[in-house]
GROMACS .gro file of C-alpha atoms in nm:
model
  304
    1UNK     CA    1  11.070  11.203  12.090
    2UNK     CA    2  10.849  11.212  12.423
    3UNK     CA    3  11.068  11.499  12.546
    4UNK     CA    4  10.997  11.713  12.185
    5UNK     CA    5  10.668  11.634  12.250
    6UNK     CA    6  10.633  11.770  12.580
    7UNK     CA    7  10.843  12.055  12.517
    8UNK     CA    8  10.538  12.191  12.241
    9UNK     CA    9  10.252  12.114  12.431
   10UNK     CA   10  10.391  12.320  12.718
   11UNK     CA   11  10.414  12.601  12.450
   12UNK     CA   12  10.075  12.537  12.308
   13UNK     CA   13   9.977  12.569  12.706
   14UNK     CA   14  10.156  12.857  12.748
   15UNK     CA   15   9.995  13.049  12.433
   16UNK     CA   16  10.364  13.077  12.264
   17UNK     CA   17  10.132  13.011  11.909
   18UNK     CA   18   9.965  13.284  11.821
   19UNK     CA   19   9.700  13.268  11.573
   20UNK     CA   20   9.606  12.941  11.625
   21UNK     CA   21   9.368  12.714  11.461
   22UNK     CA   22   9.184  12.528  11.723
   23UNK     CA   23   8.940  12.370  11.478
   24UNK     CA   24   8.791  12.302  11.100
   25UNK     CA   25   8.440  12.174  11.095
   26UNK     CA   26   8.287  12.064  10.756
   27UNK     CA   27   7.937  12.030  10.805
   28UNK     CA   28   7.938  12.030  10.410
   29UNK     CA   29   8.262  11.968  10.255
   30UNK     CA   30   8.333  11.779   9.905
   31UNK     CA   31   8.295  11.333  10.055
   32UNK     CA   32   8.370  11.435  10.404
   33UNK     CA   33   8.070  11.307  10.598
   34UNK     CA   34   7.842  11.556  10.692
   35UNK     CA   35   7.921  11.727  11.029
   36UNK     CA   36   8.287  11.590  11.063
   37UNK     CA   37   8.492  11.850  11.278
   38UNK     CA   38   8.890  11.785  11.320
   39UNK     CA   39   9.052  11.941  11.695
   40UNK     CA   40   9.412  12.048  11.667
   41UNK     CA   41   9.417  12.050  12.013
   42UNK     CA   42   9.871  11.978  11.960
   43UNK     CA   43  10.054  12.190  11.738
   44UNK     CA   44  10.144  11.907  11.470
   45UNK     CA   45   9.919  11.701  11.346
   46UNK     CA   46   9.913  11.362  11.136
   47UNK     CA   47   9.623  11.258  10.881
   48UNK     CA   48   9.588  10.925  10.840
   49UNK     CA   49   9.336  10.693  10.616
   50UNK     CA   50   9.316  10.513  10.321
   51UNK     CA   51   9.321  10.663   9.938
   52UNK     CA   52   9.012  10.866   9.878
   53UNK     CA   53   8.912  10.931  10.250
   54UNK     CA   54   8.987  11.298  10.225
   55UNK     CA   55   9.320  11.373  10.364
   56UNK     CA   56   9.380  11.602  10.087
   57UNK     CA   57   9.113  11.772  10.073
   58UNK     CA   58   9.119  11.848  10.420
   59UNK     CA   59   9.465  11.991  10.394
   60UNK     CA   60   9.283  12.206  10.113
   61UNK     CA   61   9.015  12.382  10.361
   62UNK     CA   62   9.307  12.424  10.557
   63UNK     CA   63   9.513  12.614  10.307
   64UNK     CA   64   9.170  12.835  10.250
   65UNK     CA   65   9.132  12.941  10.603
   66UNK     CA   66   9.344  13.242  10.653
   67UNK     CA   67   9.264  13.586  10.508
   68UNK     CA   68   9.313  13.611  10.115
   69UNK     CA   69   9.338  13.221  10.068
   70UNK     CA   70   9.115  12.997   9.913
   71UNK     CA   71   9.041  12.621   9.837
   72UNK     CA   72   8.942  12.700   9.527
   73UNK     CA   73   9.310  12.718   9.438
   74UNK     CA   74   9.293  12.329   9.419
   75UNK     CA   75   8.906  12.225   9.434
   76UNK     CA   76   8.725  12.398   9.112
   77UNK     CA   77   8.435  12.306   8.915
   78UNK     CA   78   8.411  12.140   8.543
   79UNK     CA   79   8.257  11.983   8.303
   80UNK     CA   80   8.393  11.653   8.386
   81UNK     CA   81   8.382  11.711   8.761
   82UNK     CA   82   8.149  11.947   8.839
   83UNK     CA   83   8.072  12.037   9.160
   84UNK     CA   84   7.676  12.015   9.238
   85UNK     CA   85   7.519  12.167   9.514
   86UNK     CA   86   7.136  12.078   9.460
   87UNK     CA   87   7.121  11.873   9.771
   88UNK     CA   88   6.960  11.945  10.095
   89UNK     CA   89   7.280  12.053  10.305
   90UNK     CA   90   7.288  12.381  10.046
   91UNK     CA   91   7.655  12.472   9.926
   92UNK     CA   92   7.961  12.339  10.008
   93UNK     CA   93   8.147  12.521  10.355
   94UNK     CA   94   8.337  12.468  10.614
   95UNK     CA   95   8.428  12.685  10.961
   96UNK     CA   96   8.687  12.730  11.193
   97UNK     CA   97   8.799  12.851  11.518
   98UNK     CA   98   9.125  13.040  11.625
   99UNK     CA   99   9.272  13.252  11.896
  100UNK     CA  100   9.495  13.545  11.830
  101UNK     CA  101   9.660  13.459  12.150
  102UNK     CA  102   9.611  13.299  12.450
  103UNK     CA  103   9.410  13.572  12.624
  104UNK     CA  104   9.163  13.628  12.356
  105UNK     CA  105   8.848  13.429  12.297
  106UNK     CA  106   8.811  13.208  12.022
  107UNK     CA  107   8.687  13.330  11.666
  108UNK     CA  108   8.459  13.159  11.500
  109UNK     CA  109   8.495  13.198  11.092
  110UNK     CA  110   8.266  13.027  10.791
  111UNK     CA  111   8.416  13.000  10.460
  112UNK     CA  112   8.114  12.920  10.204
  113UNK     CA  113   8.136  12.901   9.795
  114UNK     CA  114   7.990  13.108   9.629
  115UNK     CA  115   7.936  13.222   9.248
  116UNK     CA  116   8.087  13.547   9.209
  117UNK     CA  117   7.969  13.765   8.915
  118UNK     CA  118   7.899  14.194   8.894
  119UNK     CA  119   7.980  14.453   8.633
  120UNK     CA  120   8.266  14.534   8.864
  121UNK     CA  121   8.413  14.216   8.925
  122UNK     CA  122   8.512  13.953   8.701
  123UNK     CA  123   8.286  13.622   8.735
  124UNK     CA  124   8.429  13.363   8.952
  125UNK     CA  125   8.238  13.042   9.008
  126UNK     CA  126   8.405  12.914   9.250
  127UNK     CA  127   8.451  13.166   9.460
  128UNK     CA  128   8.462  13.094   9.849
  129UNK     CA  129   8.354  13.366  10.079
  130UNK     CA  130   8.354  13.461  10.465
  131UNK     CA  131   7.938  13.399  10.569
  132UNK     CA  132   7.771  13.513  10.846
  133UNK     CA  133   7.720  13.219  11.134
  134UNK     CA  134   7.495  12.957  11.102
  135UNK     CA  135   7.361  12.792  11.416
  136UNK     CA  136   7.242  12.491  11.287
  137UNK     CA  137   7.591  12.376  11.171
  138UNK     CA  138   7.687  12.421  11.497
  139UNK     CA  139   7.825  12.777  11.509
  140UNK     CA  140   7.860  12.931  11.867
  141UNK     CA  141   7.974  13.298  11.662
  142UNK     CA  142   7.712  13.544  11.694
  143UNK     CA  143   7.887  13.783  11.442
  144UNK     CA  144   8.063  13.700  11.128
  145UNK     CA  145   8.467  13.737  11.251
  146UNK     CA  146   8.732  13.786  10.994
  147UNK     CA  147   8.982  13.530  10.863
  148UNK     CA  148   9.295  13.443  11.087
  149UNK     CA  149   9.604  13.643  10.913
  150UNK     CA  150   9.873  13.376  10.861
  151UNK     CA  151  10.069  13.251  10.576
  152UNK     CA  152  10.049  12.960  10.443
  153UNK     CA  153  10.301  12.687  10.344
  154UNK     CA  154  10.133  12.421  10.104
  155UNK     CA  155  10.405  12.130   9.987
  156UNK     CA  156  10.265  11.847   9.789
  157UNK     CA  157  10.515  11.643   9.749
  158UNK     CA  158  10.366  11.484   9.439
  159UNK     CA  159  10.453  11.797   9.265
  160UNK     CA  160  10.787  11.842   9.414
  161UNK     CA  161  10.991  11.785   9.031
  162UNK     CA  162  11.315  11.959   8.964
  163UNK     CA  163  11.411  12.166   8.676
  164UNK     CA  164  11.587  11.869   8.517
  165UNK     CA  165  11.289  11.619   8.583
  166UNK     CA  166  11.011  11.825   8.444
  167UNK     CA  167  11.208  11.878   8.115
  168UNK     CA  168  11.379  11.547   8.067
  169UNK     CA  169  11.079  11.293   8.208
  170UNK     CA  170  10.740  11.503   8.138
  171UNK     CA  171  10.822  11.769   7.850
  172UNK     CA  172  10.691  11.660   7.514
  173UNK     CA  173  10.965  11.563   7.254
  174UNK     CA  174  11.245  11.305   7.205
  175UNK     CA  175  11.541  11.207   7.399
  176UNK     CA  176  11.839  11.352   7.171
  177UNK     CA  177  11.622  11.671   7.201
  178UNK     CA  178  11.570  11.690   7.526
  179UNK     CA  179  11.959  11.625   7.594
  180UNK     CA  180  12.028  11.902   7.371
  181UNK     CA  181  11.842  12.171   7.535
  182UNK     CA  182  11.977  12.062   7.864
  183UNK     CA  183  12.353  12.056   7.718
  184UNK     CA  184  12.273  12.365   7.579
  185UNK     CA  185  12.136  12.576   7.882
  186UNK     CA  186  12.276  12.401   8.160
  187UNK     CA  187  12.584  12.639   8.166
  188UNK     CA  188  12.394  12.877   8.231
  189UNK     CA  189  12.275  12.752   8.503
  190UNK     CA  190  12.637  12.617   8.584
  191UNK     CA  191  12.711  12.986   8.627
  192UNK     CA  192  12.443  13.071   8.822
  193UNK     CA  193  12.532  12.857   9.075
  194UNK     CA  194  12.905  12.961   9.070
  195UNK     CA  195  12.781  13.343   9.097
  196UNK     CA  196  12.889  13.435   8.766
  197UNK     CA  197  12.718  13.688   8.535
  198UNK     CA  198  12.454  13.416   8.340
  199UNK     CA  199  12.406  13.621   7.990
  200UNK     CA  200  12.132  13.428   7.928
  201UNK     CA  201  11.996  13.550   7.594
  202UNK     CA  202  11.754  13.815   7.583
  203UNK     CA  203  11.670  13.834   7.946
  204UNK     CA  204  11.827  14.008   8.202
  205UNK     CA  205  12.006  13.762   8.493
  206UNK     CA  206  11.734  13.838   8.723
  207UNK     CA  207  11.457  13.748   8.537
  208UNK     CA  208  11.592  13.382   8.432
  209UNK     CA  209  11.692  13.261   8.816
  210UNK     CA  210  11.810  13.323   9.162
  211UNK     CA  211  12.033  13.118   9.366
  212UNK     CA  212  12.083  13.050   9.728
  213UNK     CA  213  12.318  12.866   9.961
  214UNK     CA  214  12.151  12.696  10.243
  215UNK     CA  215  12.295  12.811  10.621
  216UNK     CA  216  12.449  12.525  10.834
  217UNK     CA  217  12.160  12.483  11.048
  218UNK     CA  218  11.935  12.420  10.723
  219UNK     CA  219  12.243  12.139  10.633
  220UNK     CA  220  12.257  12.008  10.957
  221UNK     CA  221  11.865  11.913  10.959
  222UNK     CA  222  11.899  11.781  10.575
  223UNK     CA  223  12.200  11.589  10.692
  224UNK     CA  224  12.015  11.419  10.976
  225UNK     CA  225  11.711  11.307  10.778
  226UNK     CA  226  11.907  11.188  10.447
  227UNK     CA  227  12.177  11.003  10.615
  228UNK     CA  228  12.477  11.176  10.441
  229UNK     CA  229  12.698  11.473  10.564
  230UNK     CA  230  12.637  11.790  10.336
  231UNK     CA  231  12.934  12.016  10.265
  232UNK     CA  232  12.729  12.264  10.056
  233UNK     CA  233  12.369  12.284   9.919
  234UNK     CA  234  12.262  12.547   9.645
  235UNK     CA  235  11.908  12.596   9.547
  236UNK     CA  236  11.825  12.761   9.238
  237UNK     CA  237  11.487  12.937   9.128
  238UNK     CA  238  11.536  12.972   8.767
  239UNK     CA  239  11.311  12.908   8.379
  240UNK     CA  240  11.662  12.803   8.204
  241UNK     CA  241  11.488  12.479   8.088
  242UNK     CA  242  11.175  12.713   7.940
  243UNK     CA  243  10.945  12.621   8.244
  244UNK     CA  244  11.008  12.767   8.579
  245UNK     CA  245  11.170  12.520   8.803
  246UNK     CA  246  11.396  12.455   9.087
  247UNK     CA  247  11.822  12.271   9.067
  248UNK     CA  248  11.987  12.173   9.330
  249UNK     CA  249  12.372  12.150   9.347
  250UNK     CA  250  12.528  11.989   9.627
  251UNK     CA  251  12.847  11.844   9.746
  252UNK     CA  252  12.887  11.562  10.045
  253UNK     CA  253  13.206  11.499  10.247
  254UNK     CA  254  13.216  11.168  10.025
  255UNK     CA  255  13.098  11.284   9.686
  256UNK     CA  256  13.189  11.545   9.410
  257UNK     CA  257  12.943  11.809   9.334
  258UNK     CA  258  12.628  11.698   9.159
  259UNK     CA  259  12.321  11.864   9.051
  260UNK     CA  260  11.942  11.688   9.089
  261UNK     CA  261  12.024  11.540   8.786
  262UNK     CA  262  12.195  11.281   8.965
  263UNK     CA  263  12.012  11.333   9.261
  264UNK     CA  264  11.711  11.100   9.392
  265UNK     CA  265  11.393  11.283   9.389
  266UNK     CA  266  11.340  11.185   9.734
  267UNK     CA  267  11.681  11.431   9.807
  268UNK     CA  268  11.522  11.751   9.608
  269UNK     CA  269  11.223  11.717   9.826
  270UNK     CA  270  11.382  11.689  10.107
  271UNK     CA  271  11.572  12.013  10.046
  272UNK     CA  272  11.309  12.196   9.944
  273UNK     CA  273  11.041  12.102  10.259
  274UNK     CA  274  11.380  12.193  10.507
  275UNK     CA  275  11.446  12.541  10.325
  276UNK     CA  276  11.069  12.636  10.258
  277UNK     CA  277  10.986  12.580  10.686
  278UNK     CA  278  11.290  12.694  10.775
  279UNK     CA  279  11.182  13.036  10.579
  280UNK     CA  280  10.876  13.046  10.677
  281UNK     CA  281  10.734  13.368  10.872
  282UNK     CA  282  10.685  13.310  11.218
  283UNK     CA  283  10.354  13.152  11.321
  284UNK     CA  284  10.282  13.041  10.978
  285UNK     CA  285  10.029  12.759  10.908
  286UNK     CA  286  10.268  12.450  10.716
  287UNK     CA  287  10.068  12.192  10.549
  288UNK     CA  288  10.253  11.876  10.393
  289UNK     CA  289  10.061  11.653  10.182
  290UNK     CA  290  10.207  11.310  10.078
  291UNK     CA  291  10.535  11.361  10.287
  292UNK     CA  292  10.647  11.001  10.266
  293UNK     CA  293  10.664  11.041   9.861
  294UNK     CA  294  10.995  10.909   9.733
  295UNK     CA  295  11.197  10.887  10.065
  296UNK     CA  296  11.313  10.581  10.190
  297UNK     CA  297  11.160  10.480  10.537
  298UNK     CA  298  11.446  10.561  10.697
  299UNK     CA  299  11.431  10.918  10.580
  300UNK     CA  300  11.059  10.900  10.691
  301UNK     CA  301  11.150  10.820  11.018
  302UNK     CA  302  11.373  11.102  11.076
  303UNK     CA  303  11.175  11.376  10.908
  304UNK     CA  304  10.914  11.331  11.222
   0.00000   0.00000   0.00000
């Protein structure tokens, strides 16, 4: 592990991230404490704390940094939990600074809420905006800079259910039913997976799901963390089971082929973070919240 380690912060010193995120600074952000600024002086970085000290939310400024991304996608205001801003520290904001490359100077960017609301644009009350510097919250910016232009990979792995789980444990309705549907549909999905035409009623096969084999390297790394020795994995996109959803179908050099049906949820997740990183566009901001959900320390371990 010490050698990995060196090995990235040699590239971090040798500017081989570009568009970089040196720093988030909430000076006032949801229950952070007023003021709190977070250096990502190394490339990865672990959050640590108890429940309710803001891990998540962090992770959600984060997401709402780059260009055309907001918190709001995760932190909005209702009735039950509305969000207030009548105190003295004005409305809720946070700012950042990045590098395009190692040459450049860092950019200093706020991100404020704001209520959105014209005759040309539709009303928006939670609405989060670039905003010109402020000194006082400790802003060295002397012009208002544009958002860092990166995606963004978000995987909460609370919310990391398969096809088969969302239908069979959270859909409303009985058992038998639920069996039936799934008895019904599933070969369709059956021939998805074996490339077959689906003729899924009144949709064309495009519309209903995609399917994709993951590459060696992708089964190598999934191999490693899970402990077993993948043959094949397939990962299908697909709204057979009326919701959209994701199946695996996999096969081990000690197993038959089985579907996430008879999978653990700990081995869909898995699958999914390895495939979604390992597609990701290059220099892409990856944000993984609750990564220890469902797999076994051992798995844990390995996924570091």
């Amino acid at each position: 592990m010490d050698k990995e380690i060196d090995t990235i912060k040699n590239m971090k010193e040798n500017g081989a991230f570009k568009k970089y995120i040196e720093y988030i600074v909430f000076p006032y952000y949801k229950n952070l404490v007023p003021g709190t600024k977070i250096n990502l002086e190394f490339p990865i970085t672990i959050l640590v704390g108890k429940n309710g000290s803001g891990k998540s939310s962090t992770l959600h400024a984060l997401y709402g940094a780059p260009y055309w991304k907001s918190c709001a996608d995760f932190w909005f205001s209702t009735e039950v939990d509305p969000i207030e801003e009548t105190g003295g520290e004005g409305k809720n904001r946070f700012f950042y600074g990045y590098r395009e490359d190692k040459q450049s100077e860092i950019k200093e960017v706020m991100k404020t809420r704001m209520r959105r609301g014209s005759k040309t644009k539709e009303e928006d009350p939670d609405y989060w905006e670039t905003s010109k510097p402020i000194k006082k919250d400790g802003m060295t910016a002397q012009t208002r800079n544009d958002p860092v232009k990166k995606e963004v990979v978000y995987l909460d792995f609370r919310a990391e259910v398969s096809a088969f789980d969302k239908i069979f444990h959270f859909a409303k309705g009985d058992i038998s039913g639920k069996k039936d549907l799934l008895r019904k549909r599933s070969k369709y999905l059956n021939r998805l997976f074996n490339g077959e035409a689906m003729r899924f009623p009144g949709a064309p096969d495009e519309k209903v799901g995609v399917v994709k084999e993951l590459n060696d390297e992708m089964k190598k790394k999934i191999s490693s963390i899970l402990g077993k020795e993948y043959v094949s994995i397939k990962v299908a996109e697909h709204s057979l089971f009326k919701n959209p959803g994701t199946s695996i179908y996999v096969k081990t050099k000690l197993s038959s082929r089985y579907s996430e049906a008879n999978a653990g949820s700990g081995e869909v997740a898995v699958i999914q973070l390895v495939k979604k990183i390992e597609e990701a566009q290059e220099y892409s901001l990856i944000l993984l919240d609750e990564p220890e959900v469902s797999i076994h320390p051992g798995a844990q371990e390995k996924l570091k």
